Amino acid sequence: MENDCQPASQAAVVGEALGRHAGRLRAFVTARVRLEDVDDVLQAAAVRAIERSDSLRDPNRALPWLYRIHRNTIVDLWRQRSSRDRMIEDDEGLDGFDADGLEVQGDEAGPSCNCGIVQAQRLKPAYASVLALIDAGDATLSEAAEILGISVNNATVRLHRARKALREAMRDHCGVVNVQDCLKCRCVYEGCCVN
């Protein structure tokens, strides 16, 4: 198919793809955000997709392109929450940890510092995106591969390299490489790991 679409027709292509894949996109978002945020994320992603419709190079690849837009919208929501959470008082920031310093699993638990998130965002985009999808977003390797437009084997290798790069970046930046050490991280007090 030729890619000589005018911007108005590109927006129509994107609008049609949003309608055709609405169920899949809703399921993708619902699996990654709180139920009360689903409609807001879907609306924000739809607006972004229409506004950026001229960047869709191949209309036949609209679904992976839409997944990327929705994923980026979700990541932006997480970043906003992370920024807001940093303003919580220090004693409230430790609620996600038990007495041994191990992270508590559950909806209310959260990291004690922002280093991992910030250092992951500072990695090269290929690594940051696979970490955001799989480690932060709970996507499977096959889902991440589809969204990123790569093979599952490539996603596996990329994830391994991204995790190694993140450990090295955190070790170099603040010496913290695990949740237990987050309680001792100087970045919480120095404020150097701010988005």
Protein backbone atom coordinates (compact mmCIF):
# COMPACT_ATOMS: atom_id res chain seq x y z
CA MET A 1 0.00 0.00 0.00
CA GLU A 2 1.37 3.41 -0.90
CA ASN A 3 2.13 5.75 1.94
CA ASP A 4 1.13 8.99 0.21
CA CYS A 5 -1.79 9.66 2.56
CA GLN A 6 -2.57 13.24 3.38
CA PRO A 7 -2.57 14.08 7.14
CA ALA A 8 -6.39 14.13 7.22
CA SER A 9 -6.60 10.64 5.71
CA GLN A 10 -3.86 9.40 8.06
CA ALA A 11 -6.02 10.60 10.98
CA ALA A 12 -8.94 8.70 9.49
CA VAL A 13 -6.82 5.54 9.21
CA VAL A 14 -5.79 5.90 12.86
CA GLY A 15 -9.37 6.59 13.94
CA GLU A 16 -10.58 3.50 12.11
CA ALA A 17 -7.79 1.40 13.68
CA LEU A 18 -8.69 2.70 17.15
CA GLY A 19 -12.28 1.60 16.62
CA ARG A 20 -11.39 -1.76 15.10
CA HIS A 21 -8.93 -2.65 17.91
CA ALA A 22 -10.80 -0.98 20.80
CA GLY A 23 -11.31 -4.26 22.67
CA ARG A 24 -7.66 -5.33 22.44
CA LEU A 25 -6.43 -1.88 23.45
CA ARG A 26 -8.84 -1.76 26.42
CA ALA A 27 -7.63 -5.19 27.58
CA PHE A 28 -3.99 -4.08 27.22
CA VAL A 29 -4.59 -0.96 29.33
CA THR A 30 -6.83 -2.72 31.88
CA ALA A 31 -4.06 -5.23 32.60
CA ARG A 32 -1.63 -2.43 33.43
CA VAL A 33 -3.45 0.34 35.31
CA ARG A 34 -6.06 0.67 38.03
CA LEU A 35 -9.62 0.24 36.84
CA GLU A 36 -10.49 3.87 37.57
CA ASP A 37 -7.66 5.02 35.26
CA VAL A 38 -8.52 2.87 32.23
CA ASP A 39 -10.86 5.32 30.49
CA ASP A 40 -8.51 8.27 31.09
CA VAL A 41 -5.56 6.37 29.62
CA LEU A 42 -7.61 5.22 26.62
CA GLN A 43 -8.81 8.75 25.93
CA ALA A 44 -5.35 10.30 26.31
CA ALA A 45 -3.81 7.63 24.06
CA ALA A 46 -6.51 8.13 21.41
CA VAL A 47 -5.88 11.88 21.37
CA ARG A 48 -2.11 11.26 21.05
CA ALA A 49 -2.66 8.76 18.26
CA ILE A 50 -4.82 11.15 16.24
CA GLU A 51 -2.42 14.05 16.86
CA ARG A 52 0.55 11.93 15.76
CA SER A 53 -1.19 10.10 12.95
CA ASP A 54 1.30 11.48 10.44
CA SER A 55 4.03 9.37 12.10
CA LEU A 56 2.24 6.11 11.21
CA ARG A 57 4.41 4.96 8.32
CA ASP A 58 2.61 1.74 7.43
CA PRO A 59 -1.17 1.56 7.94
CA ASN A 60 -0.85 -2.24 7.96
CA ARG A 61 1.19 -1.90 11.21
CA ALA A 62 -1.36 0.30 12.98
CA LEU A 63 -1.94 -2.08 15.90
CA PRO A 64 1.70 -2.31 17.07
CA TRP A 65 1.97 1.48 16.59
CA LEU A 66 -1.17 1.96 18.73
CA TYR A 67 0.21 -0.41 21.39
CA ARG A 68 3.35 1.77 21.61
CA ILE A 69 1.25 4.91 22.03
CA HIS A 70 -0.86 3.28 24.73
CA ARG A 71 2.24 1.91 26.47
CA ASN A 72 3.85 5.36 26.45
CA THR A 73 0.66 6.89 27.86
CA ILE A 74 0.70 4.31 30.67
CA VAL A 75 4.38 5.04 31.38
CA ASP A 76 3.56 8.75 31.57
CA LEU A 77 0.83 7.94 34.12
CA TRP A 78 3.36 5.95 36.18
CA ARG A 79 5.82 8.85 36.00
CA GLN A 80 3.16 11.29 37.20
CA ARG A 81 2.32 8.98 40.08
CA SER A 82 6.00 8.53 40.89
CA SER A 83 6.51 12.30 41.01
CA ARG A 84 3.46 12.68 43.23
CA ASP A 85 4.57 9.82 45.47
CA ARG A 86 7.95 11.47 46.06
CA MET A 87 6.12 14.28 47.83
CA ILE A 88 4.77 11.87 50.47
CA GLU A 89 6.48 12.18 53.84
CA ASP A 90 9.50 9.89 54.42
CA ASP A 91 7.77 7.67 56.99
CA GLU A 92 4.85 7.04 54.65
CA GLY A 93 7.27 6.10 51.85
CA LEU A 94 8.32 2.95 53.72
CA ASP A 95 4.84 1.39 53.90
CA GLY A 96 5.67 -1.03 51.07
CA PHE A 97 8.41 -2.78 53.10
CA ASP A 98 8.31 -5.25 55.95
CA ALA A 99 10.60 -5.17 59.00
CA ASP A 100 13.36 -6.99 57.12
CA GLY A 101 13.40 -4.42 54.31
CA LEU A 102 11.84 -6.76 51.76
CA GLU A 103 9.31 -5.28 49.38
CA VAL A 104 5.73 -6.22 50.21
CA GLN A 105 3.71 -7.44 47.25
CA GLY A 106 0.28 -5.90 46.74
CA ASP A 107 -1.60 -2.92 45.37
CA GLU A 108 -0.44 -0.53 48.07
CA ALA A 109 3.24 -1.49 48.03
CA GLY A 110 5.75 0.65 46.21
CA PRO A 111 9.48 1.22 45.99
CA SER A 112 11.18 3.28 48.68
CA CYS A 113 13.27 5.20 46.20
CA ASN A 114 12.97 6.21 42.60
CA CYS A 115 16.46 5.21 41.47
CA GLY A 116 15.47 2.13 39.49
CA ILE A 117 12.81 4.00 37.54
CA VAL A 118 15.03 6.99 36.80
CA GLN A 119 18.09 4.92 35.92
CA ALA A 120 15.97 2.71 33.63
CA GLN A 121 14.67 5.81 31.83
CA ARG A 122 18.25 6.97 31.29
CA LEU A 123 19.21 3.76 29.49
CA LYS A 124 19.14 3.66 25.72
CA PRO A 125 15.53 3.66 24.45
CA ALA A 126 15.55 0.00 23.34
CA TYR A 127 16.45 -1.08 26.89
CA ALA A 128 14.16 1.41 28.64
CA SER A 129 11.15 0.32 26.60
CA VAL A 130 11.58 -3.41 27.21
CA LEU A 131 12.02 -2.80 30.97
CA ALA A 132 8.94 -0.58 31.07
CA LEU A 133 6.86 -3.22 29.34
CA ILE A 134 8.05 -6.37 31.11
CA ASP A 135 9.35 -5.36 34.53
CA ALA A 136 7.19 -2.31 35.22
CA GLY A 137 4.22 -3.20 33.02
CA ASP A 138 3.98 -6.96 33.60
CA ALA A 139 3.79 -7.69 29.88
CA THR A 140 4.88 -11.14 28.75
CA LEU A 141 7.86 -11.53 26.44
CA SER A 142 5.58 -12.27 23.49
CA GLU A 143 3.37 -9.23 24.23
CA ALA A 144 6.44 -7.00 24.52
CA ALA A 145 7.90 -8.40 21.31
CA GLU A 146 4.66 -7.66 19.44
CA ILE A 147 4.44 -4.13 20.82
CA LEU A 148 8.08 -3.40 20.01
CA GLY A 149 7.86 -5.04 16.60
CA ILE A 150 10.68 -7.54 17.29
CA SER A 151 10.94 -11.31 17.64
CA VAL A 152 10.49 -13.04 21.01
CA ASN A 153 14.13 -14.17 20.90
CA ASN A 154 15.24 -10.57 20.32
CA ALA A 155 13.02 -9.43 23.21
CA THR A 156 14.58 -12.06 25.49
CA VAL A 157 18.11 -10.95 24.64
CA ARG A 158 17.16 -7.27 24.92
CA LEU A 159 15.57 -7.84 28.35
CA HIS A 160 18.65 -9.67 29.64
CA ARG A 161 20.95 -6.90 28.42
CA ALA A 162 18.62 -4.18 29.74
CA ARG A 163 18.54 -5.70 33.23
CA LYS A 164 22.33 -6.02 33.24
CA ALA A 165 22.71 -2.41 32.06
CA LEU A 166 20.26 -1.23 34.74
CA ARG A 167 22.17 -3.06 37.51
CA GLU A 168 25.42 -1.49 36.29
CA ALA A 169 23.86 1.97 36.02
CA MET A 170 22.48 1.76 39.55
CA ARG A 171 25.73 0.38 40.94
CA ASP A 172 27.66 3.23 39.29
CA HIS A 173 25.19 5.91 40.32
CA CYS A 174 24.39 5.09 43.93
CA GLY A 175 25.70 1.63 44.76
CA VAL A 176 22.18 0.21 45.15
CA VAL A 177 21.29 -2.93 43.22
CA ASN A 178 18.49 -4.52 45.26
CA VAL A 179 15.39 -3.58 47.25
CA GLN A 180 16.99 -4.23 50.63
CA ASP A 181 19.66 -1.61 49.93
CA CYS A 182 17.11 0.95 48.77
CA LEU A 183 16.50 1.86 52.41
CA LYS A 184 20.15 2.99 52.61
CA CYS A 185 20.23 4.80 49.26
CA ARG A 186 21.59 8.35 49.40
CA CYS A 187 19.49 9.41 46.41
CA VAL A 188 16.37 9.61 48.57
CA TYR A 189 18.00 12.41 50.55
CA GLU A 190 20.02 14.06 47.79
CA GLY A 191 17.12 14.15 45.37
CA CYS A 192 19.34 13.27 42.40
CA CYS A 193 16.97 10.65 40.97
CA VAL A 194 14.19 12.97 39.92
CA ASN A 195 12.39 12.52 36.59
